[in-house]
Coordinates of C-alpha atoms and ligand atoms in Angstrom, one line a residue:
M269 CA 55.6 116.4 84.0
K270 CA 56.8 120.0 84.4
V271 CA 55.1 122.1 87.0
Y272 CA 56.5 125.6 87.6
Q273 CA 55.1 127.0 90.7
N274 CA 55.9 130.5 92.0
S275 CA 59.6 130.6 92.7
T276 CA 60.7 130.6 96.4
H277 CA 63.2 133.4 97.2
H278 CA 65.8 133.8 99.9
Q279 CA 68.8 136.1 100.2
V280 CA 71.2 133.1 100.3
F281 CA 70.6 129.6 99.2
V282 CA 73.0 126.8 100.4
I283 CA 72.9 123.8 98.1
G284 CA 73.7 120.6 100.0
A285 CA 72.7 120.0 103.7
G286 CA 75.9 118.0 104.5
A287 CA 78.6 119.0 106.9
A288 CA 79.8 122.1 105.0
G289 CA 76.3 123.3 104.2
L290 CA 75.1 122.9 107.8
M291 CA 78.0 125.0 109.1
A292 CA 77.6 127.6 106.4
S293 CA 73.8 127.9 107.1
V294 CA 74.1 128.2 110.8
T295 CA 76.9 130.7 110.5
A296 CA 75.2 132.8 107.8
R297 CA 72.0 133.0 109.9
D298 CA 74.0 134.0 113.0
L299 CA 75.5 136.8 111.0
G300 CA 72.0 138.1 110.1
L301 CA 71.5 136.7 106.6
D302 CA 68.2 135.2 105.3
V303 CA 69.5 131.7 104.4
A304 CA 67.8 128.5 103.3
M305 CA 69.1 125.1 102.3
I306 CA 68.2 122.7 99.5
D307 CA 69.1 119.0 99.5
S308 CA 68.0 116.0 97.4
N309 CA 67.8 113.8 100.5
D310 CA 64.9 113.7 103.0
R311 CA 67.1 114.6 105.9
I312 CA 70.2 116.6 106.8
G313 CA 73.7 115.2 106.9
K314 CA 73.1 111.7 105.5
K315 CA 76.8 111.1 105.0
V316 CA 77.8 112.5 108.4
L317 CA 75.7 109.7 109.9
T318 CA 78.1 107.1 108.4
T319 CA 81.3 108.8 109.5
G320 CA 83.8 107.5 112.0
N321 CA 82.1 104.1 112.0
G322 CA 78.9 105.7 113.2
R323 CA 80.7 107.8 115.9
C324 CA 81.6 110.8 113.7
N325 CA 85.3 111.8 114.0
I326 CA 84.5 115.5 114.0
T327 CA 88.1 116.8 114.1
N328 CA 91.5 116.0 115.5
E329 CA 93.1 117.9 118.3
S330 CA 96.7 116.7 117.8
T331 CA 97.5 119.7 115.6
A332 CA 95.8 122.1 118.0
M333 CA 98.5 122.1 120.6
G334 CA 101.2 124.4 119.2
T335 CA 101.3 128.1 118.4
E336 CA 101.6 127.3 114.7
E337 CA 98.3 125.4 114.8
A338 CA 97.0 126.4 111.3
V339 CA 100.3 125.7 109.6
A340 CA 100.5 122.2 111.2
L341 CA 96.9 121.6 110.3
A342 CA 97.4 122.7 106.7
R343 CA 99.9 119.9 106.3
K344 CA 97.1 117.5 106.6
Y345 CA 95.5 118.7 103.4
H346 CA 96.2 118.2 99.7
S347 CA 95.3 120.2 96.6
N348 CA 96.8 121.0 93.2
N349 CA 96.9 124.5 94.7
A350 CA 98.9 123.6 97.7
G351 CA 98.7 126.9 99.6
F352 CA 95.0 127.3 99.3
P353 CA 93.8 125.6 102.6
L354 CA 95.9 127.7 105.0
P355 CA 94.1 131.0 104.9
V356 CA 90.8 129.2 105.5
L357 CA 92.2 127.1 108.4
E358 CA 93.8 130.3 109.9
Q359 CA 90.3 131.8 110.3
F360 CA 88.6 128.7 111.6
G361 CA 90.7 125.8 113.0
I362 CA 90.4 123.2 115.6
R363 CA 89.9 125.4 118.6
Q364 CA 87.1 127.3 116.9
T365 CA 85.5 123.9 115.9
I366 CA 85.6 122.7 119.5
D367 CA 84.1 126.0 120.7
F368 CA 81.5 126.1 117.9
F369 CA 80.1 122.7 118.9
F370 CA 80.3 123.5 122.6
M371 CA 78.2 126.6 121.8
L372 CA 75.7 124.5 119.9
G373 CA 75.5 122.2 123.0
L374 CA 77.7 119.3 121.7
P375 CA 80.7 118.7 123.9
L376 CA 83.5 116.7 122.2
I377 CA 85.9 114.2 123.6
S378 CA 89.3 113.1 122.4
L379 CA 90.2 109.4 121.9
E380 CA 93.0 107.7 120.0
D381 CA 95.6 109.9 118.1
G382 CA 93.8 113.1 119.0
R383 CA 90.6 112.1 117.1
M384 CA 87.6 114.0 118.6
Y385 CA 84.1 112.7 118.7
P386 CA 80.8 113.8 120.3
M387 CA 80.8 112.8 123.9
S388 CA 78.0 110.3 123.3
L389 CA 80.1 108.7 120.5
Q390 CA 77.0 108.9 118.2
A391 CA 77.2 110.5 114.8
G392 CA 73.4 111.0 115.0
A393 CA 73.9 113.4 117.9
V394 CA 75.8 115.8 115.6
L395 CA 72.8 115.9 113.2
D396 CA 70.3 116.2 116.1
I397 CA 72.3 119.2 117.3
F398 CA 72.4 120.8 113.9
Q399 CA 68.6 120.1 113.4
L400 CA 68.0 121.9 116.7
A401 CA 70.3 124.8 115.7
L402 CA 68.4 125.2 112.4
E403 CA 65.0 125.1 114.2
D404 CA 66.3 127.7 116.8
R405 CA 67.3 130.0 113.9
N406 CA 64.3 129.3 111.6
V407 CA 66.5 128.2 108.7
P408 CA 64.2 126.4 106.2
V409 CA 65.5 123.3 104.5
Y410 CA 63.9 122.3 101.2
F411 CA 64.3 118.5 101.2
K412 CA 63.9 116.0 98.3
N413 CA 64.9 118.7 95.9
K414 CA 67.6 117.7 93.4
V415 CA 69.2 120.7 91.9
L416 CA 69.3 120.3 88.1
D417 CA 70.7 123.6 87.0
V418 CA 71.8 127.0 88.3
T419 CA 71.8 130.1 86.1
V420 CA 73.1 133.5 86.9
S421 CA 72.0 136.9 85.6
E422 CA 73.1 140.5 86.0
E423 CA 69.5 141.3 87.2
Y424 CA 68.0 140.8 90.7
P425 CA 67.6 138.2 92.1
R426 CA 70.7 136.9 90.2
F427 CA 70.7 133.1 90.9
S428 CA 67.9 130.8 89.6
I429 CA 68.1 127.3 91.0
L430 CA 66.1 124.7 89.1
C431 CA 65.1 121.7 91.2
Q432 CA 63.2 118.5 90.6
N433 CA 61.3 116.6 93.3
E434 CA 60.6 112.9 93.6
A435 CA 57.5 113.2 91.5
G436 CA 59.5 114.7 88.7
E437 CA 58.0 118.2 89.3
E438 CA 60.3 121.1 88.8
H439 CA 60.5 124.2 90.9
V440 CA 62.7 127.3 90.7
Y441 CA 64.3 128.8 93.8
T442 CA 65.9 132.2 93.5
S443 CA 68.6 134.0 95.6
E444 CA 71.0 136.9 95.5
Y445 CA 73.9 134.7 96.8
L446 CA 74.7 131.0 96.6
I447 CA 76.9 128.7 98.6
L448 CA 77.6 125.4 96.8
C449 CA 78.2 122.6 99.2
T450 CA 77.4 119.5 97.1
G451 CA 80.3 117.3 98.2
G452 CA 82.3 115.0 95.9
L453 CA 81.7 111.6 94.5
T454 CA 82.1 109.2 97.5
A455 CA 79.3 107.1 98.9
P456 CA 76.8 108.1 96.2
K457 CA 73.9 106.6 98.2
T458 CA 74.3 109.6 100.6
G459 CA 73.3 112.0 97.8
T460 CA 76.7 112.8 96.4
D461 CA 76.7 111.9 92.7
G462 CA 79.1 114.6 91.4
S463 CA 76.2 116.7 90.1
G464 CA 77.7 119.6 92.0
Y465 CA 80.6 119.5 89.6
T466 CA 78.2 119.9 86.7
L467 CA 76.4 122.8 88.3
A468 CA 79.8 124.6 89.0
G469 CA 80.8 123.7 85.4
R470 CA 77.7 125.4 84.0
L471 CA 78.8 128.5 85.8
G472 CA 82.2 128.3 84.1
H473 CA 84.3 126.4 86.7
T474 CA 86.7 123.7 85.8
L475 CA 87.3 120.3 87.4
V476 CA 90.6 118.9 88.7
N477 CA 90.2 115.2 87.9
P478 CA 88.5 113.6 90.9
V479 CA 89.8 110.2 92.2
P480 CA 88.9 108.2 95.3
G481 CA 90.8 109.1 98.5
I482 CA 91.0 107.3 101.8
V483 CA 90.2 104.0 100.1
Q484 CA 91.6 100.4 99.9
L485 CA 94.2 99.4 97.3
K486 CA 93.9 96.6 94.7
L487 CA 97.1 94.6 94.0
D488 CA 98.3 92.4 91.2
Y489 CA 99.4 89.5 93.3
P490 CA 98.6 85.8 92.9
H491 CA 98.5 84.8 96.6
L492 CA 96.0 87.3 98.0
K493 CA 93.3 84.6 98.7
E494 CA 95.8 82.7 100.9
L495 CA 96.8 86.0 102.7
S496 CA 93.4 87.4 103.1
G497 CA 92.7 88.3 106.8
V498 CA 96.4 88.6 107.8
K499 CA 97.1 91.7 109.9
F500 CA 100.4 93.1 111.0
D501 CA 101.8 96.4 112.3
G502 CA 104.1 97.6 109.6
T503 CA 105.0 100.5 107.4
G504 CA 103.6 100.9 103.9
R505 CA 105.4 103.0 101.3
I506 CA 104.2 104.3 97.9
L507 CA 106.9 104.2 95.2
V508 CA 106.7 105.8 91.8
N509 CA 109.7 105.4 89.5
G510 CA 111.7 104.0 92.4
E511 CA 111.1 107.1 94.5
V512 CA 109.3 106.9 97.9
I513 CA 106.4 109.3 97.6
R514 CA 104.8 108.8 101.1
S515 CA 105.1 106.3 103.9
E516 CA 102.7 105.5 106.8
F517 CA 102.9 103.2 109.8
G518 CA 100.1 101.2 111.4
E519 CA 98.0 98.1 111.2
I520 CA 98.0 96.7 107.6
L521 CA 95.5 94.2 106.5
F522 CA 95.6 91.8 103.5
T523 CA 92.3 91.3 101.8
D524 CA 91.3 89.0 98.8
Y525 CA 91.7 92.0 96.5
G526 CA 94.7 93.8 98.0
L527 CA 95.5 95.8 101.1
S528 CA 93.5 97.8 103.6
G529 CA 94.1 99.3 107.1
P530 CA 94.8 102.9 108.3
P531 CA 98.2 103.3 106.6
I532 CA 96.9 102.1 103.3
L533 CA 93.9 104.4 103.4
Q534 CA 96.2 107.3 104.2
L535 CA 98.5 106.4 101.2
S536 CA 95.7 105.8 98.8
R537 CA 95.2 109.3 97.4
K538 CA 98.8 109.3 96.2
A539 CA 98.4 105.9 94.6
A540 CA 95.1 107.0 92.9
F541 CA 96.7 110.2 91.7
Y542 CA 99.7 108.5 90.1
L543 CA 97.6 105.7 88.7
A544 CA 95.3 108.3 87.0
Q545 CA 98.5 109.7 85.3
G546 CA 99.3 106.2 84.0
E547 CA 102.3 105.7 86.2
E548 CA 103.4 102.4 87.7
V549 CA 102.7 102.5 91.4
I550 CA 104.4 100.1 93.8
L551 CA 103.3 99.5 97.4
S552 CA 106.2 98.3 99.5
V553 CA 105.6 96.9 103.0
D554 CA 108.0 96.8 105.9
L555 CA 107.2 93.9 108.2
M556 CA 109.8 94.9 110.8
P557 CA 109.7 98.7 110.8
D558 CA 111.3 99.0 114.2
R559 CA 114.6 97.4 112.9
T560 CA 116.9 98.6 110.2
E561 CA 117.8 96.3 107.4
E562 CA 121.2 95.6 109.0
E563 CA 119.4 94.7 112.3
V564 CA 117.0 92.4 110.5
A565 CA 120.0 90.7 108.8
E566 CA 121.8 90.3 112.1
F567 CA 118.7 88.9 113.8
L568 CA 117.7 86.5 111.1
N569 CA 121.3 85.3 110.5
G570 CA 121.6 84.7 114.2
H571 CA 118.3 82.8 114.3
W572 CA 119.2 80.6 111.3
R573 CA 122.6 79.9 112.9
I574 CA 121.1 78.8 116.3
F575 CA 118.3 76.8 114.7
G576 CA 120.3 75.5 111.7
H577 CA 118.7 72.1 112.3
R578 CA 115.1 73.4 111.8
T579 CA 113.3 73.8 108.5
V580 CA 113.3 77.3 107.1
A581 CA 109.5 77.4 107.4
N582 CA 109.8 76.6 111.1
S583 CA 112.4 79.3 111.7
F584 CA 109.8 81.9 110.9
I585 CA 107.3 80.7 113.5
G586 CA 106.7 83.5 116.0
V587 CA 108.6 85.9 113.8
V588 CA 105.9 86.7 111.3
N589 CA 102.2 85.8 111.0
K590 CA 102.0 82.1 110.3
K591 CA 99.9 82.6 107.2
L592 CA 102.7 84.6 105.7
I593 CA 105.3 81.8 106.0
P594 CA 104.4 79.6 102.9
I595 CA 104.1 82.8 100.8
L596 CA 107.5 84.2 101.9
L597 CA 109.0 80.8 101.0
K598 CA 107.5 80.9 97.5
E599 CA 108.8 84.5 97.1
A600 CA 112.3 83.3 98.1
G601 CA 112.1 80.6 95.5
I602 CA 111.6 77.7 97.9
G603 CA 109.1 75.4 96.1
E604 CA 106.8 72.9 97.7
S605 CA 109.3 70.1 96.9
D606 CA 111.9 72.0 99.0
T607 CA 109.8 72.6 102.2
G608 CA 112.2 70.3 104.1
L609 CA 115.1 72.7 103.4
L610 CA 117.0 73.3 106.6
C611 CA 118.3 76.7 107.8
R612 CA 121.9 75.5 107.7
D613 CA 121.5 74.8 104.0
L614 CA 120.2 78.3 103.0
T615 CA 122.3 80.0 100.4
E616 CA 123.5 83.6 101.0
E617 CA 121.3 84.7 98.1
T618 CA 118.1 83.2 99.6
K619 CA 119.0 84.7 103.0
H620 CA 119.4 88.1 101.4
T621 CA 116.0 87.7 99.6
F622 CA 114.3 86.9 102.9
I623 CA 115.9 90.0 104.5
R624 CA 114.7 92.2 101.6
L625 CA 111.2 90.7 101.8
M626 CA 111.0 91.6 105.5
K627 CA 111.9 95.3 104.9
Q628 CA 110.6 95.9 101.3
W629 CA 108.0 93.4 100.1
A630 CA 106.9 95.1 96.9
F631 CA 103.5 94.8 95.2
R632 CA 102.1 96.4 92.1
V633 CA 99.0 98.5 92.7
T634 CA 96.5 98.1 89.9
D635 CA 93.7 100.3 91.2
T636 CA 91.9 101.7 94.2
N637 CA 88.5 100.5 95.3
S638 CA 85.7 102.7 93.9
F639 CA 84.1 105.9 95.2
T640 CA 81.4 103.7 96.8
N641 CA 84.1 102.5 99.3
A642 CA 86.1 105.7 99.6
Q643 CA 85.8 108.2 102.4
T644 CA 86.8 111.3 100.4
T645 CA 87.3 112.6 96.9
A646 CA 90.7 113.9 95.9
G647 CA 90.4 116.5 93.2
G648 CA 87.2 118.6 92.6
I649 CA 86.5 122.2 91.5
D650 CA 89.8 124.0 90.7
T651 CA 90.6 126.2 93.7
T652 CA 92.6 128.7 91.6
E653 CA 89.2 129.9 90.4
L654 CA 88.3 130.8 94.0
T655 CA 89.5 133.8 96.0
E656 CA 91.9 132.6 98.8
G657 CA 90.5 133.1 102.3
T658 CA 87.0 133.9 101.2
L659 CA 86.1 130.9 98.9
E660 CA 84.2 133.3 96.6
S661 CA 84.2 132.4 92.9
R662 CA 86.5 134.6 90.8
L663 CA 84.2 133.9 87.8
V664 CA 80.7 134.4 89.4
P665 CA 80.6 137.1 92.1
G666 CA 78.3 136.1 94.9
L667 CA 78.9 132.4 94.4
Y668 CA 80.8 130.6 97.2
L669 CA 82.0 127.0 97.5
A670 CA 82.5 125.0 100.7
G671 CA 83.5 121.4 101.6
E672 CA 84.5 118.5 99.5
V673 CA 83.2 119.9 96.2
M674 CA 86.5 121.8 95.7
D675 CA 90.0 120.4 95.1
V676 CA 91.0 120.0 98.8
D677 CA 91.1 116.7 100.6
G678 CA 92.4 115.8 104.0
D679 CA 94.1 112.9 105.7
C680 CA 92.2 110.3 107.6
G681 CA 91.5 111.2 111.3
G682 CA 88.8 113.9 111.3
Y683 CA 90.5 116.3 108.8
N684 CA 87.8 116.0 106.0
L685 CA 85.0 117.0 108.4
Q686 CA 87.3 119.8 109.7
W687 CA 87.6 121.1 106.2
A688 CA 83.8 121.1 105.9
W689 CA 83.5 123.1 109.1
S690 CA 86.3 125.5 108.3
S691 CA 85.3 126.2 104.7
G692 CA 81.6 126.4 105.6
Y693 CA 82.3 129.0 108.2
V694 CA 84.7 131.0 106.1
A695 CA 82.4 131.1 103.0
A696 CA 79.4 132.2 105.2
T697 CA 81.5 134.8 107.0
A698 CA 83.0 136.2 103.8
L699 CA 79.6 136.4 102.3
A700 CA 78.2 138.3 105.3
K701 CA 81.0 140.8 105.1
R702 CA 80.3 141.3 101.4
V703 CA 76.6 141.9 102.1
A704 CA 77.6 144.4 104.9
G705 CA 80.0 146.1 102.5
V706 CA 83.1 145.5 104.7
Ligands
FAD172 C1 82.0 106.1 105.2 C2 82.6 107.5 105.4 C3 83.2 107.7 106.6 C4 83.8 109.0 106.9 N1 84.3 109.2 108.1 C5 84.9 110.5 108.3 C6 85.3 110.8 109.6 O1 85.1 110.1 110.6 N2 85.9 112.0 109.8 C7 86.1 112.9 108.8 O2 86.7 114.0 109.0 N3 85.6 112.6 107.5 C8 85.0 111.4 107.3 N4 84.4 111.2 106.1 C9 84.5 112.3 105.0 C10 83.4 113.3 105.3 O3 82.2 112.7 105.6 C11 83.2 114.3 104.1 O4 84.5 114.8 103.7 C12 82.3 115.4 104.5 O5 81.0 114.9 104.8 C13 82.1 116.3 103.3 O6 81.2 117.3 103.6 P1 80.4 118.1 102.5 O7 79.4 118.9 103.2 O8 81.4 118.8 101.6 O9 79.7 117.0 101.6 P2 78.5 115.9 102.0 O10 78.6 115.7 103.5 O11 78.8 114.8 101.1 O12 77.2 116.7 101.7 C14 76.8 117.0 100.4 C15 75.3 117.2 100.3 O13 74.9 117.7 99.0 C16 73.8 117.1 98.6 N5 73.7 117.2 97.1 C17 74.7 116.9 96.2 N6 74.3 117.2 95.0 C18 73.1 117.7 95.1 C19 72.2 118.2 94.1 N7 72.4 118.2 92.8 N8 71.0 118.7 94.5 C20 70.7 118.7 95.9 N9 71.5 118.3 96.8 C21 72.7 117.8 96.4 C22 73.9 115.7 99.1 O14 72.6 115.1 99.2 C23 74.6 115.9 100.4 O15 73.6 115.9 101.5 C24 83.8 110.0 105.8 C25 83.2 109.7 104.6 C26 82.6 108.4 104.4 C27 82.0 108.2 103.0

């Protein structure tokens, strides 16, 4: 059933009441604009509630220490248009984020690796504070409104936003300016189904192929079931055509489908990117990252010499996780009938295979887990179509983008929310300047 009521008008509409939309709305209101928000959900920031394991890793202060803060921070971001994040981060970086939340009444604390959280360690507190800020400023939020289409005209009021409510009724909202903060494709249950890409597409924008970022990797490996649950501190390396693309150290976890853990999540956007291009992607793990290959060789050869009377399997006890031992033996060509093989009988070739496995155990990556499991979307609306440092569309004057909807994604550790805060602030500030004619 189609019911067109009188349209509701505001000077600025922000589509998406997630992290970027909330920042954009509060900032726009503080700069004197008549702003309102629309979201398909029945509450603000549904995704924010799930962040940082329910604690909300708001930002990361480890790049806020030096004088070149914005440059250091920009290295944490990825885009086809590599220089695009910096002018945004220069205007609103980590210090400004800490001050902004303090000003709203939300003190932050720093935990591991500079990761910052609300003092109460509750993601819900971030939303409660934003809710209070919206109420203090009388910013209306039109909930349960899914935006189906946006059209633009030369005539006042310029933007027409067609929405549908839960009952299937349609309503048109109008505005002079629009900030699109519809997020990407991750965690679709939180309201992000990629429909923002369609809306931007209807306005002429193009999409840089979105792939899951900060996500687990699936491997083609026959022994995953036996290895599932094994954790170790190691280095993971992504290789394409034999070249190391990126490496990360930390706790790596075998699962029954592949690998997980912070280094794997950090490496995943590169893997997803090259897989989407049809490249063969290899994930190599280093089980002894604090030793060079020569040091590993010296250590293992010494160990096998001293304990020459022990079986090879027993020589690895206490050296690697016990669950890894039978798999390493299989990888080195020691079959079940040879499990009694003694260290003193190891051939030079098999010793060399073990040493290589310790330093570069290679697996073929077949896929990433889906957007449902991912924390961010790599890819999105092409940022070459936005003006650097204002986030205004070059194609549709008066349209701004903020947050994950565009082709910018950050590393794990609070950097994606930081992008939402930075870009939300910059879009709203640039818009306010435009309205004021400065
Ligand atoms: C499980 C998980 C944990 C994470 N943890 C962290 C963390 O600790 N630190 C960190 O920095 N990042 C984290 N992230 C990433 C971070 O949450 C996102 O990058 C960030 O929320 C993006 O903000 P956004 O405002 O661009 O989009 P979102 O927060 O995704 O908000 C988009 C909003 O737009 C609305 N919307 C979309 N389409 C429409 C439409 N057609 N009509 C109406 N409304 C629409 C949605 O309902 C949603 O409310 C995590 C992500 C996940 C999934």
